[in-house]
Tab-separated table of C-alpha atoms in Angstrom:
chain	number	residue	atom	x	y	z
A	460	MET	CA	90.465	147.481	112.613
A	461	ASN	CA	91.708	144.141	111.309
A	462	ALA	CA	95.342	143.819	110.359
A	463	PRO	CA	95.928	143.557	106.597
A	464	ALA	CA	96.365	140.075	105.195
A	465	THR	CA	100.053	140.680	104.487
A	466	LEU	CA	100.702	140.988	108.237
A	467	THR	CA	98.514	137.980	109.072
A	468	LEU	CA	100.488	135.872	106.615
A	469	ALA	CA	103.745	137.319	107.943
A	470	ASP	CA	102.780	136.334	111.501
A	471	TYR	CA	102.338	132.758	110.355
A	472	LEU	CA	105.605	132.825	108.442
A	473	VAL	CA	107.840	134.042	111.266
A	474	ASN	CA	106.209	131.851	113.919
A	475	THR	CA	106.161	128.540	112.096
A	476	THR	CA	109.030	126.167	112.835
A	477	PHE	CA	110.000	122.671	111.843
A	478	GLU	CA	109.255	121.519	115.374
A	479	ASN	CA	105.571	122.543	115.218
A	480	LEU	CA	104.858	120.820	111.910
A	481	PRO	CA	102.747	117.623	111.983
A	482	SER	CA	104.758	114.559	110.996
A	483	ASP	CA	102.638	113.874	107.911
A	484	VAL	CA	103.182	117.452	106.709
A	485	VAL	CA	106.951	116.994	107.084
A	486	GLU	CA	106.782	113.806	105.024
A	487	LYS	CA	104.622	115.504	102.382
A	488	ALA	CA	107.102	118.371	102.093
A	489	LYS	CA	109.888	115.860	101.480
A	490	LEU	CA	107.812	114.175	98.766
A	491	CYS	CA	107.166	117.575	97.175
A	492	LEU	CA	110.896	118.267	97.134
A	493	MET	CA	111.698	114.816	95.733
A	494	ASP	CA	109.093	115.133	92.990
A	495	SER	CA	110.210	118.621	91.985
A	496	LEU	CA	113.862	117.589	91.932
A	497	GLY	CA	113.039	114.589	89.768
A	498	CYS	CA	111.184	116.836	87.326
A	499	PHE	CA	114.120	119.267	87.425
A	500	PHE	CA	116.577	116.512	86.506
A	501	GLY	CA	114.237	115.295	83.778
A	502	GLY	CA	113.928	118.846	82.479
A	503	HIS	CA	117.631	118.764	81.620
A	504	GLN	CA	116.675	116.393	78.786
A	505	THR	CA	114.284	118.863	77.114
A	506	PRO	CA	114.947	121.558	74.482
A	507	VAL	CA	114.671	124.313	77.058
A	508	ALA	CA	117.866	123.145	78.792
A	509	SER	CA	120.130	124.310	75.956
A	510	GLY	CA	118.320	127.634	75.933
A	511	LEU	CA	119.071	128.071	79.614
A	512	GLU	CA	122.744	127.347	78.972
A	513	ARG	CA	122.822	130.060	76.319
A	514	LEU	CA	121.043	132.403	78.715
A	515	LEU	CA	123.656	131.724	81.396
A	516	ALA	CA	126.499	132.445	78.998
A	517	ASP	CA	124.773	135.601	77.752
A	518	ILE	CA	124.201	136.960	81.258
A	519	ALA	CA	127.771	136.113	82.212
A	520	GLY	CA	129.091	138.067	79.220
A	521	GLY	CA	129.933	135.028	77.124
A	522	SER	CA	131.778	133.103	79.827
A	523	THR	CA	130.185	129.912	81.160
A	524	SER	CA	132.635	129.875	84.082
A	525	ALA	CA	131.440	133.167	85.558
A	526	PRO	CA	129.085	132.971	88.553
A	527	PHE	CA	125.378	133.578	88.187
A	528	PRO	CA	124.522	137.168	89.196
A	529	ASP	CA	122.076	136.277	91.953
A	530	PRO	CA	119.823	133.553	93.383
A	531	ALA	CA	116.820	134.991	91.556
A	532	TRP	CA	118.341	133.772	88.288
A	533	GLN	CA	118.977	130.397	89.861
A	534	ALA	CA	115.289	130.228	90.808
A	535	PHE	CA	114.397	131.102	87.212
A	536	HIS	CA	116.597	128.247	86.003
A	537	TYR	CA	115.236	125.698	88.493
A	538	ALA	CA	111.579	126.568	87.897
A	539	THR	CA	111.958	126.399	84.110
A	540	LEU	CA	113.381	122.885	84.254
A	541	ALA	CA	110.990	121.644	86.946
A	542	ASN	CA	107.952	122.571	84.835
A	543	ALA	CA	109.435	121.695	81.430
A	544	LEU	CA	107.934	118.189	81.264
A	545	ASP	CA	104.519	119.120	82.723
A	546	LEU	CA	105.119	116.293	85.180
A	547	ASP	CA	105.398	118.477	88.281
A	548	ASP	CA	102.995	118.535	91.208
A	549	ILE	CA	99.349	119.611	91.148
A	550	TYR	CA	96.991	121.469	93.454
A	551	TRP	CA	93.391	122.674	93.136
A	552	LYS	CA	94.897	125.130	90.700
A	553	GLY	CA	98.469	125.450	89.509
A	554	HIS	CA	101.721	123.596	90.151
A	555	PRO	CA	103.040	125.222	93.351
A	556	GLY	CA	106.211	123.159	93.617
A	557	ALA	CA	107.757	124.646	90.475
A	558	THR	CA	107.976	128.042	92.183
A	559	VAL	CA	108.187	127.164	95.899
A	560	ILE	CA	110.905	124.533	95.521
A	561	ALA	CA	112.851	126.549	92.933
A	562	ALA	CA	112.989	129.586	95.209
A	563	ALA	CA	113.805	127.552	98.326
A	564	LEU	CA	116.715	125.776	96.643
A	565	ALA	CA	118.091	128.998	95.186
A	566	VAL	CA	118.013	130.841	98.510
A	567	ALA	CA	119.290	127.820	100.465
A	568	ASN	CA	122.445	128.166	98.382
A	569	ARG	CA	123.038	131.519	100.091
A	570	SER	CA	121.550	131.076	103.550
A	571	GLY	CA	123.486	128.137	105.023
A	572	SER	CA	120.194	126.365	105.717
A	573	THR	CA	119.702	122.966	107.333
A	574	GLY	CA	117.301	120.278	106.196
A	575	ARG	CA	114.868	121.346	108.899
A	576	ASP	CA	115.055	124.953	107.715
A	577	LEU	CA	114.369	123.867	104.154
A	578	ILE	CA	111.363	121.749	105.118
A	579	ALA	CA	109.842	124.604	107.140
A	580	ALA	CA	110.384	127.017	104.228
A	581	ILE	CA	108.810	124.613	101.727
A	582	VAL	CA	105.726	124.170	103.914
A	583	ALA	CA	105.457	127.934	104.419
A	584	GLY	CA	105.714	128.467	100.671
A	585	TYR	CA	102.907	126.031	99.909
A	586	GLU	CA	100.675	127.347	102.696
A	587	VAL	CA	101.000	131.026	101.794
A	588	GLY	CA	101.022	130.607	98.020
A	589	CYS	CA	98.142	128.146	97.834
A	590	ARG	CA	95.948	130.203	100.133
A	591	ILE	CA	96.431	133.302	98.046
A	592	GLY	CA	95.728	131.318	94.897
A	593	MET	CA	92.466	129.995	96.325
A	594	SER	CA	91.450	133.452	97.560
A	595	ILE	CA	91.122	134.675	93.972
A	596	VAL	CA	87.463	134.355	92.937
A	597	ASN	CA	86.237	133.902	89.368
A	598	ASP	CA	82.486	133.843	88.740
A	599	THR	CA	82.622	132.315	85.256
A	600	PRO	CA	83.199	128.550	84.866
A	601	ARG	CA	86.038	129.052	82.391
A	602	LYS	CA	87.612	132.417	83.079
A	603	THR	CA	88.995	134.526	80.281
A	604	VAL	CA	91.829	135.719	82.531
A	605	HIS	CA	93.834	132.754	83.735
A	606	GLY	CA	97.303	132.380	85.208
A	607	HIS	CA	98.993	130.323	87.894
A	608	GLY	CA	102.347	132.084	87.979
A	609	THR	CA	100.420	135.225	88.888
A	610	TRP	CA	99.695	133.874	92.373
A	611	GLN	CA	102.520	131.349	92.667
A	612	ILE	CA	104.960	134.221	93.101
A	613	PHE	CA	103.789	134.358	96.725
A	614	GLY	CA	104.886	130.794	97.481
A	615	ALA	CA	108.331	131.676	96.180
A	616	ALA	CA	108.378	134.856	98.256
A	617	ALA	CA	107.286	133.011	101.410
A	618	ALA	CA	109.880	130.243	101.078
A	619	SER	CA	112.594	132.805	100.390
A	620	ALA	CA	111.538	135.045	103.281
A	621	LYS	CA	111.562	132.069	105.652
A	622	LEU	CA	115.075	131.001	104.696
A	623	LEU	CA	116.330	134.598	104.889
A	624	LYS	CA	114.788	134.828	108.388
A	625	LEU	CA	112.913	138.038	107.648
A	626	ASP	CA	111.069	139.615	110.561
A	627	ARG	CA	107.313	140.204	110.586
A	628	ARG	CA	107.363	143.580	108.877
A	629	GLN	CA	109.948	142.564	106.299
A	630	ALA	CA	107.957	139.432	105.433
A	631	ALA	CA	104.756	141.452	105.024
A	632	HIS	CA	106.532	143.841	102.675
A	633	ALA	CA	107.962	140.888	100.739
A	634	PHE	CA	104.366	139.768	100.050
A	635	ALA	CA	103.363	143.299	99.059
A	636	ILE	CA	106.349	143.660	96.736
A	637	ALA	CA	105.591	140.270	95.203
A	638	ALA	CA	101.996	141.323	94.558
A	639	VAL	CA	102.835	144.454	92.617
A	640	ASN	CA	105.494	142.637	90.582
A	641	ALA	CA	103.556	139.427	89.882
A	642	PRO	CA	103.597	138.162	86.272
A	643	VAL	CA	100.432	138.742	84.275
A	644	ALA	CA	97.835	135.992	83.875
A	645	SER	CA	98.923	134.792	80.441
A	646	VAL	CA	97.751	131.159	80.224
A	647	MET	CA	94.936	131.887	77.771
A	648	LYS	CA	97.654	132.769	75.245
A	649	THR	CA	100.669	130.684	76.302
A	650	VAL	CA	98.761	127.421	76.850
A	651	TYR	CA	95.197	127.694	75.562
A	652	GLY	CA	96.134	129.793	72.557
A	653	THR	CA	96.558	128.462	69.032
A	654	THR	CA	100.193	127.485	69.645
A	655	PRO	CA	101.236	126.387	73.169
A	656	THR	CA	104.774	127.571	73.851
A	657	MET	CA	107.602	127.061	76.297
A	658	ALA	CA	106.481	130.238	78.080
A	659	LYS	CA	103.631	128.119	79.469
A	660	ASN	CA	102.719	129.207	83.003
A	661	ASN	CA	105.476	131.834	83.492
A	662	PHE	CA	106.563	129.968	86.645
A	663	ALA	CA	110.200	130.910	86.109
A	664	THR	CA	109.369	134.612	86.235
A	665	ALA	CA	107.211	134.002	89.316
A	666	ALA	CA	110.010	132.141	91.109
A	667	MET	CA	112.480	134.868	90.234
A	668	GLY	CA	110.063	137.573	91.370
A	669	GLY	CA	109.419	135.856	94.695
A	670	VAL	CA	113.116	135.590	95.476
A	671	ASN	CA	113.684	139.212	94.499
A	672	ALA	CA	110.761	140.330	96.675
A	673	ALA	CA	112.301	138.715	99.754
A	674	PHE	CA	115.744	140.204	99.141
A	675	LEU	CA	114.242	143.622	98.426
A	676	ALA	CA	112.272	143.520	101.680
A	677	ARG	CA	115.384	142.548	103.609
A	678	ALA	CA	117.166	145.557	102.104
A	679	GLY	CA	114.406	147.875	103.338
A	680	PHE	CA	112.196	148.186	100.278
A	681	GLU	CA	108.488	148.452	100.999
A	682	GLY	CA	105.176	147.795	99.289
A	683	PRO	CA	101.497	148.529	100.065
A	684	LEU	CA	100.657	146.344	103.060
A	685	ASP	CA	96.948	146.512	102.193
A	686	VAL	CA	97.654	145.073	98.726
A	687	PHE	CA	95.053	142.282	99.110
A	688	GLU	CA	92.228	144.483	100.404
A	689	GLY	CA	89.741	146.776	98.712
A	690	ASP	CA	88.482	147.371	95.186
A	691	THR	CA	92.025	147.912	93.922
A	692	GLY	CA	93.467	144.833	95.644
A	693	PHE	CA	95.592	142.092	94.149
A	694	TRP	CA	92.538	140.201	92.928
A	695	ARG	CA	91.791	143.144	90.619
A	696	MET	CA	95.390	143.195	89.379
A	697	ALA	CA	95.119	139.472	88.624
A	698	GLY	CA	91.977	139.986	86.532
A	699	ALA	CA	89.686	138.119	88.925
A	700	ASP	CA	86.075	138.901	89.809
A	701	GLY	CA	86.692	139.213	93.531
A	702	ALA	CA	88.560	137.907	96.568
A	703	ASP	CA	87.730	135.665	99.526
A	704	LEU	CA	90.090	137.067	102.132
A	705	SER	CA	88.898	134.555	104.720
A	706	ARG	CA	91.129	132.038	102.940
A	707	LEU	CA	94.164	134.063	104.006
A	708	LYS	CA	93.581	133.520	107.717
A	709	ILE	CA	96.071	131.110	109.275
A	710	GLY	CA	95.694	130.083	112.914
A	711	PRO	CA	96.976	127.418	115.322
A	712	ASP	CA	94.281	124.996	114.147
A	713	MET	CA	95.121	125.601	110.496
A	714	ARG	CA	94.246	123.227	107.706
A	715	TYR	CA	97.431	122.475	105.784
A	716	GLU	CA	97.015	123.094	102.061
A	717	ILE	CA	100.099	121.027	101.277
A	718	ARG	CA	98.028	117.953	102.121
A	719	ASP	CA	95.950	118.686	98.999
A	720	VAL	CA	98.976	118.629	96.711
A	721	GLY	CA	99.122	115.697	94.306
A	722	PHE	CA	101.702	114.268	91.927
A	723	LYS	CA	101.388	113.331	88.267
A	724	ALA	CA	101.707	109.870	86.775
A	725	PHE	CA	101.662	111.117	83.171
A	726	SER	CA	103.626	113.856	81.446
A	727	CYS	CA	100.728	116.040	80.368
A	728	CYS	CA	98.260	118.629	81.617
A	729	ARG	CA	96.303	117.673	84.700
A	730	ILE	CA	93.036	117.947	82.781
A	731	ILE	CA	94.110	114.998	80.597
A	732	GLN	CA	95.410	112.645	83.324
A	733	SER	CA	92.119	110.754	83.821
A	734	SER	CA	91.686	110.251	80.075
A	735	VAL	CA	95.144	108.709	79.746
A	736	GLU	CA	94.632	106.483	82.761
A	737	ALA	CA	91.215	105.307	81.538
A	738	ALA	CA	92.668	104.453	78.110
A	739	VAL	CA	95.550	102.496	79.642
A	740	GLU	CA	93.099	100.583	81.847
A	741	ALA	CA	90.806	99.863	78.885
A	742	PHE	CA	93.659	98.420	76.837
A	743	ALA	CA	94.706	96.265	79.808
A	744	LEU	CA	91.134	95.138	80.545
A	745	GLY	CA	90.602	94.099	76.945
A	746	ALA	CA	94.058	92.464	76.725
A	747	ILE	CA	94.645	94.598	73.625
A	748	GLU	CA	98.016	94.907	71.931
A	749	GLU	CA	99.594	98.275	72.735
A	750	THR	CA	99.739	99.333	69.089
A	751	GLY	CA	95.944	99.119	68.920
A	752	HIS	CA	95.795	97.140	65.659
A	753	ASP	CA	92.616	95.419	66.880
A	754	VAL	CA	90.927	98.728	67.769
A	755	ARG	CA	88.598	100.369	65.289
A	756	GLN	CA	87.836	103.488	67.322
A	757	ILE	CA	88.698	104.979	70.711
A	758	GLU	CA	85.931	107.116	72.195
A	759	VAL	CA	87.051	109.415	74.989
A	760	PHE	CA	84.454	111.197	77.106
A	761	ALA	CA	86.242	113.932	79.003
A	762	PRO	CA	85.790	117.487	80.334
A	763	GLU	CA	84.452	119.753	77.612
A	764	ILE	CA	87.701	121.731	77.422
A	765	VAL	CA	89.564	118.580	76.331
A	766	CYS	CA	87.430	118.515	73.180
A	767	ARG	CA	88.687	121.939	72.092
A	768	PRO	CA	92.066	123.313	70.949
A	769	PRO	CA	94.784	122.872	71.990
A	770	PHE	CA	93.759	119.693	73.848
A	771	ASN	CA	92.196	117.945	70.836
A	772	ASP	CA	95.238	118.269	68.548
A	773	PRO	CA	96.009	114.756	67.184
A	774	GLU	CA	99.370	115.731	65.658
A	775	PRO	CA	101.276	118.106	67.977
A	776	ARG	CA	104.407	119.511	66.415
A	777	ASP	CA	106.655	119.726	69.488
A	778	ILE	CA	106.980	119.023	73.211
A	779	TRP	CA	105.006	122.127	74.233
A	780	ALA	CA	101.978	121.295	72.105
A	781	ALA	CA	102.244	117.584	72.985
A	782	GLN	CA	101.835	118.266	76.708
A	783	PHE	CA	98.369	119.634	76.025
A	784	SER	CA	97.310	117.094	73.389
A	785	ALA	CA	94.914	114.480	74.762
A	786	PRO	CA	95.273	112.167	71.719
A	787	PHE	CA	99.073	112.261	71.906
A	788	ALA	CA	99.152	111.690	75.682
A	789	ILE	CA	96.726	108.769	75.377
A	790	ALA	CA	98.901	107.226	72.657
A	791	MET	CA	102.011	107.572	74.792
A	792	GLY	CA	100.221	105.976	77.728
A	793	VAL	CA	98.850	102.943	75.896
A	794	LEU	CA	102.140	102.405	74.034
A	795	GLY	CA	103.820	102.105	77.424
A	796	HIS	CA	106.311	104.944	77.099
A	797	ALA	CA	107.580	106.155	80.453
A	798	ALA	CA	106.308	109.591	81.420
A	799	GLY	CA	108.998	112.211	81.014
A	800	PRO	CA	111.614	112.892	78.342
A	801	GLU	CA	110.871	109.567	76.648
A	802	TRP	CA	107.383	110.838	75.725
A	803	PHE	CA	108.809	113.771	73.844
A	804	ALA	CA	111.677	112.287	71.841
A	805	PRO	CA	111.607	114.076	68.444
A	806	SER	CA	110.845	110.817	66.649
A	807	ARG	CA	107.519	110.498	68.489
A	808	PHE	CA	105.904	113.352	66.580
A	809	ALA	CA	106.252	111.596	63.227
A	810	ASP	CA	105.949	107.990	64.443
A	811	ARG	CA	103.425	106.139	62.251
A	812	THR	CA	102.256	103.935	65.119
A	813	VAL	CA	101.511	107.021	67.206
A	814	ARG	CA	99.746	108.735	64.305
A	815	LYS	CA	97.586	105.650	63.634
A	816	LEU	CA	96.518	105.562	67.277
A	817	THR	CA	95.728	109.266	67.553
A	818	ALA	CA	93.701	109.079	64.315
A	819	LYS	CA	91.375	106.566	65.979
A	820	ILE	CA	90.584	108.805	68.945
A	821	ARG	CA	87.301	110.703	69.084
A	822	LEU	CA	86.730	113.200	71.879
A	823	PHE	CA	83.284	113.888	73.368
A	824	PRO	CA	82.271	116.119	76.296
A	825	LEU	CA	81.433	114.126	79.399
A	826	ARG	CA	77.991	115.136	80.621
A	827	SER	CA	77.771	116.666	84.079
A	828	ALA	CA	75.436	113.867	85.150
A	829	ASP	CA	78.155	111.338	84.294
A	830	ARG	CA	80.721	113.009	86.526
A	831	ALA	CA	79.862	111.649	89.957
A	832	HIS	CA	82.335	113.664	91.977
A	833	HIS	CA	85.263	115.057	90.013
A	834	HIS	CA	85.264	117.559	87.151
A	835	HIS	CA	88.360	115.944	85.596
A	836	ALA	CA	86.732	112.504	85.301
A	837	ALA	CA	86.953	110.578	82.031
A	838	ARG	CA	85.454	107.525	80.339
A	839	VAL	CA	87.049	105.564	77.505
A	840	ARG	CA	85.169	103.197	75.204
A	841	LEU	CA	87.124	100.964	72.819
A	842	HIS	CA	85.371	99.603	69.737
A	843	LEU	CA	87.273	96.533	68.535
A	844	LEU	CA	87.337	95.185	64.992
A	845	GLY	CA	85.489	92.043	66.041
A	846	GLY	CA	82.586	94.059	67.426
A	847	ARG	CA	83.560	93.798	71.098
A	848	VAL	CA	83.352	96.965	73.225
A	849	VAL	CA	85.559	97.643	76.248
A	850	GLU	CA	84.765	100.540	78.581
A	851	THR	CA	86.480	102.009	81.639
A	852	THR	CA	85.879	105.097	83.780
A	853	VAL	CA	88.297	107.044	85.966
A	854	GLU	CA	86.672	109.479	88.377
A	855	VAL	CA	89.868	110.692	90.037
A	856	ALA	CA	93.218	110.149	88.375
A	857	LYS	CA	96.018	108.423	90.230
A	858	GLY	CA	98.245	111.048	91.752
A	859	ASP	CA	95.490	113.425	92.728
A	860	ALA	CA	95.551	114.138	96.464
A	861	ALA	CA	92.244	112.241	96.724
A	862	ASN	CA	93.825	109.200	95.021
A	863	PRO	CA	97.511	109.402	95.958
A	864	LEU	CA	100.329	107.538	94.309
A	865	ALA	CA	102.301	105.177	96.533
A	866	PRO	CA	105.639	106.535	97.823
A	867	SER	CA	107.340	103.642	95.994
A	868	PHE	CA	105.882	104.932	92.698
A	869	LEU	CA	107.192	108.430	93.426
A	870	GLU	CA	110.618	107.051	94.317
A	871	GLU	CA	110.731	105.100	91.046
A	872	LYS	CA	109.670	108.253	89.205
A	873	PHE	CA	112.518	110.192	90.821
A	874	LEU	CA	115.110	107.515	90.024
A	875	ARG	CA	113.966	107.291	86.409
A	876	LEU	CA	113.892	111.050	85.792
A	877	SER	CA	117.279	111.641	87.436
A	878	ALA	CA	119.028	108.847	85.500
A	879	GLY	CA	120.219	111.209	82.782
A	880	HIS	CA	121.760	113.661	85.266
A	881	LEU	CA	123.001	111.689	88.273
A	882	THR	CA	125.518	108.954	87.565
A	883	GLY	CA	126.521	105.731	89.313
A	884	ASN	CA	125.074	105.454	92.796
A	885	GLY	CA	124.285	109.165	92.783
A	886	ARG	CA	120.558	108.624	92.270
A	887	LEU	CA	120.208	106.264	95.236
A	888	GLU	CA	122.398	108.471	97.406
A	889	MET	CA	120.282	111.510	96.539
A	890	LEU	CA	117.072	109.601	97.233
A	891	GLN	CA	118.395	108.529	100.632
A	892	PHE	CA	119.485	112.112	101.351
A	893	LEU	CA	115.995	113.418	100.605
A	894	LYS	CA	114.319	110.754	102.733
A	895	GLN	CA	116.496	111.768	105.703
A	896	LEU	CA	116.412	115.498	104.999
A	897	GLN	CA	115.360	116.554	108.500
A	898	LEU	CA	118.587	115.013	109.850
A	899	LYS	CA	120.865	116.984	107.528
A	900	ASP	CA	122.665	120.011	108.913
A	901	ASP	CA	124.488	120.604	105.633
A	902	LEU	CA	122.704	120.690	102.262
A	903	ARG	CA	125.843	120.872	100.108
A	904	PHE	CA	125.437	117.342	98.701
A	905	MET	CA	122.029	118.187	97.259
A	906	LEU	CA	122.764	121.782	96.278
A	907	ASP	CA	125.991	120.878	94.488
A	908	ALA	CA	124.137	118.236	92.455
A	909	ILE	CA	121.617	120.748	91.151
A	910	ARG	CA	123.815	123.832	90.917
A	911	VAL	CA	123.514	125.806	87.712
A	912	PRO	CA	126.583	124.949	85.594
A	913	GLY	CA	129.374	127.400	86.201
A	914	CYS	CA	127.653	128.982	89.202
A	915	SER	CA	129.851	129.564	92.245
A	916	CYS	CA	127.326	131.616	94.228
């Protein structure tokens, strides 16, 4: 009889070490950490940051100087900020860094971890979480039950279990506990509903749940070790049509899923990235003024979903709707606004220049025959007042794992996003710290910089 998947995953978790990681995987883990931290720092400049401060004070009984109750709340805080700008990393599905990195940083605060420990935990989080996410099978092209936080809880649990040094059985139970406490698949309401909200992908709840699962397992709590198998398995709980448990097998010749993680160039949903890039390239190719005064109409041929609400909204009312608005994101891109908090300044939503640009955009489904390789491909056709037509196509957006951004771009992104939080030479010092992470035996410099205000845990 085959061992349940929870034990197979636990075997991988307890046996993996920094020393047996390929060098490129180590470097990718450091990039994932850098990108998530940059997004976290940028998230401090969004409306959700003040809400988190009020939450902290409320939990602490009105005192902002009292310590946070536990690392699970820290993970909640980190994940909320990391995903706030919709600029965090991307995978075949989901944004695994928001939960993996949040949990790893929260638990590292308690575990006295080294840089090597943290890297190994981050890799383990991506490998376990992403595999479980890809094991969930949906037969319909656009599922009616959809949620990333639902499976990303496992990446948080794996990273936490690794840093807590759980044994094989404890780690397996951490996965089982995470499964039965995973957040529901809510994206069809929180994102694709009539009004996108800050609840978004429920990554914060997933990060919190993953951390709790690891601590519960260490304390002796147990869950059903066969939680992934059978007709009542996790796939059924997640609202999927089935499960491909072969994806949960991890051996010595494993294919590292973290290699398929990409990073965003634009502060919007992954589905829109190619459309924004194609529009920016079209404006540059035609030597067109950013304001688009010479443009009569902007035709955007994109995935069919982009042509429907909420993605086709030309006048989003706030940051949460704007992240899923293709017209707004395209306007921000061609106007040259830096991705991040700058995109979502309150004045942007009523800016006449932005409104004039979005009013010129027409969205059309891109035919399957026109998508050579990638389902997120986009084509932009500019019709100029003088009759000239400029057209560009982007098959795979920059930042996708198949078209990676240069490390220098990611470093610039980190420095820009952290400018509002790290002062003086702090940004460069943090960047250097992250680049040399495997040499660090003490993580205090990094952990102190990101600590939840008032938290002494």
